[in-house]
Short mmCIF file of C-alpha atoms in Angstrom, two decimals:
data_model
loop_
_atom_site.label_atom_id
_atom_site.label_comp_id
_atom_site.label_asym_id
_atom_site.label_seq_id
_atom_site.Cartn_x
_atom_site.Cartn_y
_atom_site.Cartn_z
CA MET A 1 -0.04 -0.17 0.06
CA ASN A 2 1.09 3.48 -0.77
CA THR A 3 1.03 4.86 2.77
CA GLN A 4 2.49 8.24 1.34
CA ALA A 5 -0.89 9.06 0.09
CA ILE A 6 -2.38 9.00 3.68
CA PRO A 7 -2.98 12.58 5.04
CA ALA A 8 -1.10 13.56 8.08
CA ALA A 9 -4.04 13.58 10.52
CA LEU A 10 -5.18 10.16 9.47
CA ALA A 11 -1.55 8.74 9.48
CA GLU A 12 -1.32 9.90 13.15
CA ILE A 13 -4.45 8.11 14.05
CA ILE A 14 -3.09 4.89 12.39
CA ASP A 15 0.09 5.27 14.25
CA ASP A 16 -1.84 5.55 17.59
CA PHE A 17 -3.64 2.57 16.83
CA GLN A 18 -0.61 0.59 15.75
CA ALA A 19 1.11 1.45 18.86
CA LEU A 20 -1.45 -0.27 21.13
CA THR A 21 -2.24 -3.77 22.11
CA GLU A 22 -5.46 -5.12 20.69
CA PRO A 23 -7.74 -4.47 23.87
CA GLU A 24 -6.41 -0.97 23.81
CA ARG A 25 -7.24 -0.42 20.14
CA LEU A 26 -10.76 -1.34 20.98
CA GLN A 27 -10.77 1.04 23.83
CA LEU A 28 -9.39 3.87 21.45
CA LEU A 29 -12.07 3.04 18.93
CA LEU A 30 -14.63 3.44 21.75
CA GLU A 31 -13.03 6.81 22.51
CA PHE A 32 -13.49 7.79 18.78
CA SER A 33 -17.13 6.72 18.97
CA GLN A 34 -17.68 9.11 21.88
CA GLY A 35 -15.78 11.92 20.06
CA LEU A 36 -17.90 11.84 17.08
CA PRO A 37 -19.40 15.36 16.84
CA GLU A 38 -23.26 15.90 16.71
CA LEU A 39 -24.74 16.92 13.44
CA PRO A 40 -25.23 20.58 12.95
CA ASP A 41 -28.90 21.62 13.41
CA ARG A 42 -29.52 22.41 9.89
CA LEU A 43 -28.71 18.73 9.04
CA LYS A 44 -30.47 17.37 12.11
CA ASP A 45 -33.70 18.77 10.89
CA HIS A 46 -33.13 17.45 7.22
CA PRO A 47 -32.45 13.79 7.46
CA GLU A 48 -33.09 13.44 3.60
CA LEU A 49 -29.87 15.37 3.05
CA LEU A 50 -27.92 12.39 4.48
CA GLU A 51 -27.15 9.06 2.72
CA GLU A 52 -27.36 5.76 4.41
CA VAL A 53 -24.24 3.50 4.03
CA VAL A 54 -25.99 0.08 3.89
CA GLU A 55 -22.87 -1.91 4.20
CA CYS A 56 -22.59 -1.04 7.80
CA GLN A 57 -24.26 -3.49 10.31
CA SER A 58 -26.06 -0.61 12.08
CA PRO A 59 -27.64 2.59 10.40
CA LEU A 60 -25.02 4.97 9.49
CA PHE A 61 -25.87 8.04 7.54
CA LEU A 62 -23.39 10.63 6.09
CA THR A 63 -22.93 13.65 3.81
CA ILE A 64 -20.31 16.02 2.61
CA GLU A 65 -20.23 19.65 1.93
CA THR A 66 -17.59 21.63 0.01
CA GLU A 67 -16.51 24.97 1.46
CA LYS A 68 -15.55 27.79 -0.78
CA ASP A 69 -12.12 29.55 -0.19
CA ASP A 70 -11.70 33.45 -0.23
CA ALA A 71 -11.61 33.41 -4.02
CA GLY A 72 -14.84 31.45 -4.38
CA ALA A 73 -13.02 28.25 -5.43
CA PRO A 74 -13.75 25.00 -4.00
CA GLY A 75 -11.91 24.32 -0.71
CA ALA A 76 -12.15 22.09 2.34
CA ILE A 77 -14.48 19.17 2.29
CA ARG A 78 -16.62 18.93 5.47
CA ILE A 79 -17.92 15.54 6.44
CA TYR A 80 -20.94 14.92 8.59
CA PHE A 81 -22.04 11.49 10.23
CA LYS A 82 -25.00 10.31 11.92
CA ALA A 83 -25.08 6.88 13.83
CA PRO A 84 -26.95 5.79 16.92
CA PRO A 85 -25.30 5.44 20.19
CA GLU A 86 -26.15 1.76 20.46
CA ALA A 87 -23.85 1.21 17.47
CA PRO A 88 -20.46 2.10 19.09
CA THR A 89 -18.27 0.19 16.49
CA THR A 90 -20.00 2.02 13.42
CA ARG A 91 -19.66 5.32 15.49
CA GLY A 92 -16.01 4.67 16.08
CA PHE A 93 -15.18 4.19 12.46
CA ALA A 94 -17.15 7.38 11.67
CA GLY A 95 -15.12 9.04 14.35
CA VAL A 96 -11.71 8.02 12.94
CA LEU A 97 -12.73 9.06 9.44
CA HIS A 98 -14.03 12.35 10.68
CA GLU A 99 -10.93 13.21 12.63
CA GLY A 100 -8.74 12.07 9.77
CA LEU A 101 -10.35 13.45 6.82
CA ASP A 102 -12.67 16.44 7.84
CA GLY A 103 -11.52 19.72 6.48
CA LEU A 104 -9.04 18.27 3.73
CA SER A 105 -9.11 19.06 0.03
CA ALA A 106 -10.94 16.75 -2.39
CA ALA A 107 -7.64 15.67 -3.81
CA GLU A 108 -6.29 14.61 -0.43
CA ILE A 109 -9.38 12.54 0.37
CA LEU A 110 -9.45 11.00 -3.00
CA ALA A 111 -5.73 9.89 -2.57
CA VAL A 112 -6.44 7.81 0.59
CA PRO A 113 -6.15 4.05 -0.29
CA ASP A 114 -9.34 2.23 -0.29
CA ASP A 115 -8.04 -0.37 2.15
CA MET A 116 -6.78 2.15 4.64
CA PRO A 117 -9.12 0.71 7.31
CA GLU A 118 -7.03 -2.49 7.35
CA LEU A 119 -4.16 -0.38 8.75
CA LEU A 120 -5.83 0.24 12.13
CA GLY A 121 -4.82 -3.29 13.11
CA LEU A 122 -8.57 -4.02 14.25
CA THR A 123 -9.48 -6.83 11.70
CA ARG A 124 -8.74 -9.69 14.17
CA ALA A 125 -10.61 -8.04 17.17
CA ILE A 126 -13.42 -6.51 15.26
CA THR A 127 -13.72 -9.45 12.65
CA PRO A 128 -13.47 -8.90 8.96
CA LEU A 129 -17.24 -8.70 8.62
CA ARG A 130 -17.38 -5.68 10.67
CA MET A 131 -14.35 -4.13 8.95
CA ARG A 132 -16.22 -4.06 5.69
CA GLY A 133 -18.53 -1.34 7.17
CA MET A 134 -15.72 0.90 7.52
CA THR A 135 -14.36 0.18 4.18
CA ALA A 136 -17.81 1.06 2.63
CA MET A 137 -17.95 4.31 4.71
CA LEU A 138 -14.68 5.53 3.26
CA GLY A 139 -15.69 4.40 -0.24
CA ARG A 140 -19.01 6.37 0.10
CA ILE A 141 -17.19 9.59 1.08
CA LYS A 142 -14.77 9.22 -1.79
CA ARG A 143 -17.58 8.65 -4.27
CA LYS A 144 -19.29 11.63 -2.93
CA VAL A 145 -16.14 13.81 -3.02
CA ALA A 146 -15.43 12.60 -6.55
CA ALA A 147 -18.95 13.50 -7.61
CA SER A 148 -18.81 16.90 -5.95
CA ILE A 149 -15.73 17.92 -8.07
CA ARG A 150 -17.07 16.65 -11.42
CA PRO A 151 -17.25 19.50 -13.84
CA GLU A 152 -20.87 20.78 -14.30
CA PHE A 153 -22.27 21.24 -17.77
CA MET B 1 -24.49 -24.25 42.97
CA SER B 2 -27.74 -23.56 40.99
CA TYR B 3 -29.56 -20.51 41.52
CA PRO B 4 -33.42 -20.73 42.47
CA VAL B 5 -35.66 -20.80 39.34
CA GLU B 6 -38.03 -17.80 38.71
CA GLN B 7 -41.79 -18.54 39.27
CA ASN B 8 -44.21 -16.21 37.32
CA GLU B 9 -47.39 -16.77 35.29
CA LYS B 10 -45.99 -16.22 31.84
CA PHE B 11 -42.96 -18.43 32.34
CA ALA B 12 -45.05 -21.13 33.93
CA GLU B 13 -46.71 -21.88 30.66
CA TYR B 14 -43.57 -22.69 28.92
CA ALA B 15 -42.16 -26.21 28.72
CA ASN B 16 -38.94 -25.15 30.56
CA PRO B 17 -39.54 -22.00 32.57
CA GLU B 18 -36.23 -22.43 34.20
CA ARG B 19 -34.61 -21.32 31.07
CA LEU B 20 -35.83 -17.74 31.31
CA VAL B 21 -35.48 -14.95 33.91
CA SER B 22 -37.16 -11.59 33.83
CA THR B 23 -35.40 -8.36 34.22
CA GLU B 24 -37.11 -7.85 37.65
CA TRP B 25 -35.89 -11.13 38.74
CA LEU B 26 -32.36 -10.19 37.73
CA ALA B 27 -32.55 -6.78 39.34
CA ALA B 28 -33.54 -8.51 42.62
CA ALA B 29 -30.79 -11.10 42.32
CA LEU B 30 -28.15 -8.35 41.82
CA GLU B 31 -29.60 -6.46 44.73
CA SER B 32 -29.33 -9.56 46.90
CA GLY B 33 -25.39 -9.97 45.95
CA ALA B 34 -25.84 -13.06 43.87
CA VAL B 35 -23.41 -11.97 41.41
CA ALA B 36 -20.83 -10.55 44.00
CA ASP B 37 -20.76 -13.91 45.60
CA GLY B 38 -20.31 -15.79 42.50
CA ASN B 39 -23.38 -17.89 42.30
CA LEU B 40 -24.69 -16.25 39.42
CA VAL B 41 -22.74 -14.95 36.38
CA VAL B 42 -24.33 -12.58 34.00
CA VAL B 43 -22.78 -12.58 30.47
CA GLU B 44 -23.54 -9.83 27.80
CA SER B 45 -23.35 -11.06 24.16
CA ASP B 46 -24.05 -8.50 21.45
CA GLU B 47 -23.82 -7.93 17.81
CA ASP B 48 -21.73 -4.78 18.28
CA VAL B 49 -18.35 -5.75 19.75
CA LEU B 50 -18.07 -2.52 21.62
CA LEU B 51 -21.51 -2.19 23.10
CA TYR B 52 -20.61 -3.78 26.31
CA GLU B 53 -18.07 -1.24 26.81
CA THR B 54 -20.49 1.59 26.62
CA GLY B 55 -22.27 0.35 29.72
CA HIS B 56 -23.59 -3.02 30.91
CA ILE B 57 -25.46 -4.61 33.69
CA PRO B 58 -23.22 -4.34 36.98
CA GLY B 59 -21.06 -7.22 37.31
CA ALA B 60 -21.85 -8.68 33.87
CA VAL B 61 -18.90 -10.14 31.76
CA LYS B 62 -18.65 -9.98 27.99
CA ILE B 63 -18.47 -12.83 25.57
CA ASP B 64 -18.29 -11.95 21.92
CA TRP B 65 -19.97 -14.41 19.54
CA HIS B 66 -17.22 -14.18 16.91
CA THR B 67 -13.89 -13.57 18.72
CA ASP B 68 -14.73 -15.66 21.80
CA LEU B 69 -16.94 -18.45 20.54
CA ASN B 70 -15.76 -19.02 16.97
CA ASP B 71 -12.71 -20.94 16.01
CA GLU B 72 -10.32 -18.41 14.44
CA VAL B 73 -9.21 -20.78 11.50
CA THR B 74 -11.83 -23.41 10.86
CA ARG B 75 -15.41 -22.47 10.36
CA ASP B 76 -16.52 -24.06 13.67
CA TYR B 77 -16.82 -23.37 17.35
CA ILE B 78 -14.07 -23.41 19.78
CA ASN B 79 -12.99 -26.80 21.38
CA GLY B 80 -13.43 -28.00 24.81
CA GLU B 81 -10.08 -26.65 26.01
CA ALA B 82 -10.75 -23.16 24.55
CA PHE B 83 -14.18 -23.22 26.20
CA ALA B 84 -13.02 -24.26 29.50
CA ALA B 85 -10.51 -21.51 29.47
CA LEU B 86 -13.01 -19.01 28.38
CA ALA B 87 -15.62 -19.92 30.85
CA ALA B 88 -12.93 -19.99 33.82
CA SER B 89 -11.68 -16.57 32.71
CA LYS B 90 -15.26 -15.15 33.11
CA GLY B 91 -15.78 -16.70 36.72
CA ILE B 92 -17.90 -19.51 35.36
CA SER B 93 -17.64 -23.00 36.87
CA ARG B 94 -19.43 -26.01 35.60
CA ASP B 95 -22.22 -25.64 38.11
CA THR B 96 -22.59 -21.93 37.96
CA THR B 97 -25.93 -20.41 36.90
CA VAL B 98 -25.31 -18.35 33.87
CA VAL B 99 -27.70 -15.62 32.73
CA ILE B 100 -27.01 -14.28 29.15
CA TYR B 101 -28.49 -11.12 27.65
CA GLY B 102 -27.70 -9.01 24.80
CA ASP B 103 -28.92 -6.48 22.05
CA LYS B 104 -31.34 -7.04 19.40
CA SER B 105 -33.91 -9.04 21.23
CA ASN B 106 -31.24 -11.38 22.54
CA TRP B 107 -30.48 -12.61 19.07
CA TRP B 108 -26.65 -12.94 19.86
CA ALA B 109 -27.36 -14.00 23.45
CA ALA B 110 -29.36 -17.08 22.27
CA TYR B 111 -26.56 -17.91 19.94
CA ALA B 112 -24.09 -17.71 22.93
CA LEU B 113 -26.63 -19.77 24.96
CA TRP B 114 -26.76 -22.45 22.23
CA VAL B 115 -22.99 -22.63 22.19
CA PHE B 116 -23.02 -23.20 25.99
CA THR B 117 -25.40 -25.94 25.44
CA LEU B 118 -23.17 -27.60 22.92
CA PHE B 119 -20.69 -27.87 25.72
CA GLY B 120 -23.56 -29.29 28.05
CA HIS B 121 -23.51 -26.41 30.43
CA GLU B 122 -26.51 -27.21 32.60
CA ASP B 123 -27.85 -24.05 33.99
CA VAL B 124 -27.81 -21.48 31.41
CA ARG B 125 -30.73 -18.99 31.17
CA LEU B 126 -31.82 -16.06 29.03
CA LEU B 127 -32.71 -12.50 30.24
CA ASP B 128 -36.23 -12.12 28.61
CA GLY B 129 -36.10 -8.89 26.76
CA GLY B 130 -32.36 -8.47 26.83
CA ARG B 131 -30.46 -5.33 27.10
CA ASP B 132 -32.99 -3.02 25.52
CA LYS B 133 -35.73 -3.84 28.15
CA TRP B 134 -33.18 -3.62 31.14
CA ILE B 135 -32.25 -0.11 29.86
CA ALA B 136 -35.90 0.89 28.93
CA GLU B 137 -36.95 0.14 32.66
CA GLY B 138 -34.09 2.37 33.82
CA HIS B 139 -32.24 -0.35 35.70
CA LYS B 140 -28.62 0.16 36.48
CA LEU B 141 -25.58 0.07 33.96
CA THR B 142 -21.95 0.48 34.57
CA THR B 143 -18.88 0.73 32.48
CA GLU B 144 -16.88 -0.90 35.19
CA VAL B 145 -15.39 -4.27 33.95
CA PRO B 146 -15.53 -6.95 36.79
CA GLN B 147 -12.48 -8.92 37.28
CA PRO B 148 -14.00 -12.20 38.50
CA ALA B 149 -12.07 -14.84 40.46
CA ALA B 150 -11.29 -17.64 37.91
CA GLY B 151 -13.87 -20.41 37.70
CA GLU B 152 -13.12 -24.07 37.73
CA TYR B 153 -14.16 -25.46 34.43
CA PRO B 154 -13.41 -29.07 33.16
CA VAL B 155 -12.50 -29.74 29.61
CA VAL B 156 -15.70 -31.05 28.18
CA GLU B 157 -15.91 -32.09 24.53
CA ARG B 158 -18.53 -30.51 22.63
CA ASN B 159 -21.64 -32.68 21.78
CA ASP B 160 -23.00 -31.31 18.62
CA ALA B 161 -25.24 -34.08 17.46
CA PRO B 162 -28.42 -33.31 19.76
CA ILE B 163 -28.78 -29.60 18.88
CA ARG B 164 -26.63 -28.99 15.73
CA ALA B 165 -27.25 -29.99 12.25
CA PHE B 166 -24.73 -30.06 9.46
CA LYS B 167 -25.53 -29.96 5.74
CA GLU B 168 -25.58 -33.78 5.44
CA ASP B 169 -27.98 -33.86 8.25
CA VAL B 170 -30.13 -31.39 6.50
CA LEU B 171 -30.00 -33.50 3.40
CA ALA B 172 -31.04 -36.59 5.19
CA HIS B 173 -33.82 -34.64 7.18
CA PHE B 174 -35.93 -34.06 4.09
CA GLY B 175 -39.43 -35.05 4.82
CA LYS B 176 -39.31 -33.68 8.34
CA PRO B 177 -39.92 -30.10 9.05
CA LEU B 178 -37.47 -27.25 8.57
CA ILE B 179 -37.99 -23.71 9.67
CA ASP B 180 -36.36 -20.89 7.78
CA VAL B 181 -36.11 -17.78 10.14
CA ARG B 182 -34.79 -15.24 7.52
CA SER B 183 -36.58 -12.41 6.02
CA PRO B 184 -39.37 -12.91 3.48
CA GLU B 185 -37.10 -11.45 0.82
CA GLU B 186 -34.17 -13.88 1.62
CA TYR B 187 -36.71 -16.81 1.82
CA THR B 188 -38.14 -16.00 -1.67
CA GLY B 189 -34.67 -15.58 -3.33
CA GLN B 190 -35.21 -11.95 -3.95
CA ARG B 191 -31.99 -11.16 -2.07
CA THR B 192 -29.27 -13.39 -0.62
CA HIS B 193 -28.61 -11.35 2.46
CA MET B 194 -30.40 -9.72 5.31
CA PRO B 195 -31.64 -6.08 4.56
CA ALA B 196 -28.62 -3.86 5.31
CA TYR B 197 -26.18 -6.79 5.76
CA PRO B 198 -24.92 -7.37 2.06
CA GLU B 199 -21.55 -8.45 3.08
CA GLU B 200 -22.49 -12.12 3.85
CA GLY B 201 -23.53 -13.02 0.38
CA ALA B 202 -24.55 -16.42 -1.26
CA LEU B 203 -24.34 -17.40 -4.96
CA ARG B 204 -28.08 -18.46 -4.97
CA GLY B 205 -31.08 -17.06 -3.40
CA GLY B 206 -34.01 -18.98 -2.02
CA HIS B 207 -34.72 -21.61 0.65
CA ILE B 208 -34.21 -25.14 1.59
CA PRO B 209 -37.06 -27.00 -0.09
CA THR B 210 -40.10 -27.59 2.19
CA ALA B 211 -38.92 -25.07 4.79
CA ALA B 212 -41.72 -23.04 6.47
CA SER B 213 -40.94 -19.20 6.61
CA ILE B 214 -41.23 -17.81 10.09
CA PRO B 215 -39.01 -14.87 10.48
CA TRP B 216 -37.28 -15.03 13.86
CA ALA B 217 -38.40 -11.94 15.18
CA ARG B 218 -42.05 -12.88 15.07
CA ALA B 219 -41.29 -14.87 18.23
CA ALA B 220 -40.53 -11.64 19.99
CA ALA B 221 -42.86 -9.09 21.43
CA GLY B 222 -42.38 -5.28 20.91
CA ASP B 223 -40.29 -5.15 24.20
CA GLY B 224 -37.96 -7.91 22.87
CA THR B 225 -39.40 -10.68 25.34
CA TYR B 226 -40.67 -13.98 23.91
CA ARG B 227 -44.26 -14.07 23.05
CA ASN B 228 -46.27 -16.20 25.35
CA ARG B 229 -46.93 -19.74 24.90
CA GLY B 230 -50.34 -19.42 23.06
CA GLU B 231 -48.77 -16.95 20.66
CA LEU B 232 -45.88 -19.20 20.01
CA GLU B 233 -48.06 -22.15 19.47
CA ALA B 234 -50.25 -20.17 16.81
CA LEU B 235 -47.00 -19.32 15.10
CA TYR B 236 -45.09 -22.70 14.94
CA LEU B 237 -47.97 -25.21 15.48
CA GLY B 238 -50.50 -23.19 13.53
CA GLU B 239 -48.83 -21.32 10.65
CA ALA B 240 -45.63 -23.51 10.40
CA GLY B 241 -47.54 -26.68 10.82
CA LEU B 242 -45.35 -28.34 13.25
CA LYS B 243 -46.76 -31.32 15.25
CA GLU B 244 -45.90 -32.46 18.81
CA GLY B 245 -42.95 -34.69 18.79
CA ASP B 246 -41.63 -33.45 15.34
CA ASP B 247 -37.95 -33.58 14.72
CA VAL B 248 -37.21 -29.89 13.64
CA VAL B 249 -34.28 -28.22 11.95
CA ALA B 250 -34.01 -24.27 12.08
CA TYR B 251 -31.70 -22.16 10.03
CA CYS B 252 -31.04 -18.60 8.83
CA ARG B 253 -27.80 -17.20 7.42
CA ILE B 254 -25.14 -18.13 9.69
CA GLY B 255 -26.97 -19.68 12.62
CA GLU B 256 -27.55 -16.79 14.95
CA ARG B 257 -31.09 -15.62 14.19
CA SER B 258 -32.28 -19.42 14.16
CA SER B 259 -30.66 -19.77 17.83
CA HIS B 260 -33.44 -17.51 18.92
CA THR B 261 -36.06 -19.70 17.31
CA TRP B 262 -34.19 -22.77 18.34
CA PHE B 263 -34.63 -21.53 22.09
CA ALA B 264 -38.26 -20.95 21.56
CA LEU B 265 -38.88 -24.38 19.95
CA LYS B 266 -36.71 -26.23 22.38
CA TYR B 267 -37.38 -24.62 25.71
CA LEU B 268 -40.53 -22.70 25.35
CA LEU B 269 -42.52 -25.10 23.26
CA GLY B 270 -40.75 -28.32 24.61
CA PHE B 271 -39.83 -29.93 21.30
CA GLU B 272 -37.42 -32.70 22.09
CA THR B 273 -35.21 -32.63 19.00
CA VAL B 274 -34.63 -29.32 17.50
CA ARG B 275 -31.33 -28.66 15.79
CA ASN B 276 -29.85 -25.47 14.73
CA TYR B 277 -28.25 -25.62 11.08
CA ASP B 278 -25.44 -23.00 11.73
CA GLY B 279 -24.06 -23.56 8.24
CA SER B 280 -27.32 -22.01 7.19
CA TRP B 281 -27.78 -20.09 3.92
CA THR B 282 -24.08 -19.06 3.70
CA GLU B 283 -23.27 -22.71 3.27
CA TRP B 284 -26.48 -23.91 1.43
CA GLY B 285 -26.79 -20.98 -0.89
CA ASN B 286 -23.17 -21.56 -1.90
CA ALA B 287 -23.00 -25.41 -1.92
CA VAL B 288 -22.70 -27.12 -5.30
CA ARG B 289 -25.72 -29.26 -6.42
CA VAL B 290 -27.81 -28.95 -3.19
CA PRO B 291 -31.68 -28.33 -3.92
CA ILE B 292 -33.09 -25.07 -3.74
CA ALA B 293 -36.78 -23.73 -3.75
CA LYS B 294 -37.51 -20.19 -4.78
CA GLY B 295 -40.43 -17.92 -4.33
CA THR B 296 -43.15 -17.94 -1.49
CA GLU B 297 -44.17 -21.73 -1.93
CA ARG B 298 -42.32 -24.15 0.44
CA GLY B 299 -41.53 -26.54 -2.38
CA THR B 300 -41.50 -30.33 -2.31
CA VAL B 301 -39.22 -33.07 -1.05
CA PRO B 302 -36.45 -33.50 -3.56
CA ALA B 303 -36.57 -36.81 -5.33
#
């Protein structure tokens, strides 16, 4: 895998996970699930603006928004997630992707390798089945980012 | 030492009332110090591997269906040595009363209970209504993980035959009743996975010929408790057409949802011979040259 393509914030999270034992990694994932920010009110009131990632075992909804820079050109990508508290594993994955990717440029997000979740070292503890939800989440973010930068005709 | 059995009107109608406890019973048992003195071990078993960590019944230990109960390499359950080590590490001895509860109407808890039964653990019970009912009633939760004194658990070889069916057993079972507990869409073959669980696919969709479709959740009431005996009889004797004394096989996709139905048939309705086919649709729907029926009709016994 080309780890060079992993943005700094995400690389740091991966390093944090890698430095831990397996039970500690689960604990860290739990912390990420607790740290996942609430949806802003304007999205809370409009669930139809979020898309469901059906590959996750529990309901997970997400959307992205592109901020404009001072010159009006597309800038940072903002990512928003919604997942219920009774789905801490799903929320934890969302928390990792939020902290690792929120606020980056489209190009930076698109460069993240699709199998990045494998680098967290959770596959054995979480099981491959549960890891697929996270891979699907990343895939959905990348597809939405790619669609957002497609030239409009 | 076995802990006293709960007596109440609903449970008394079941064939084996000693297999269930209510949330009130458990709350009272905790209050009396039953967990603290080691007579009773409460086990949480969830689909979500981190749910226990967000808060659990005080004193409860965690057993994960996948990482603790499944063999890491072979598609099978752990062996007698691994089970003895697991049980002992959770403070469980061979004669301990174990109460299991979990998320999603006890779907994974029933699966863990079924695995305990493969090892012949005598006194293992389900918390009727599971985790959601406990929380809905405002009972206590804690994030404190107990460190139980090690139990003494002998190495007992698994005895699969009475309650577990393999593919060959199912092929030999044709002519006797089968219960398919998956969603109607999986039964008809419209889809090969549960709604929202596309990752566990199969190459063919449909059901095992002659199987009756009774989705597992129909055995549960709105609060996650098992339906009463009369309702369960209407479902399995009425709708599915089971008769007293029938030899029954239940299956789903990987054997978890059908554990919930297995429990209802075996302990609540009292069928002597009920086996859970844990290979289920992920094996049958991928196996070469096994017969499959599609659509809403049960189909006929293959020639």
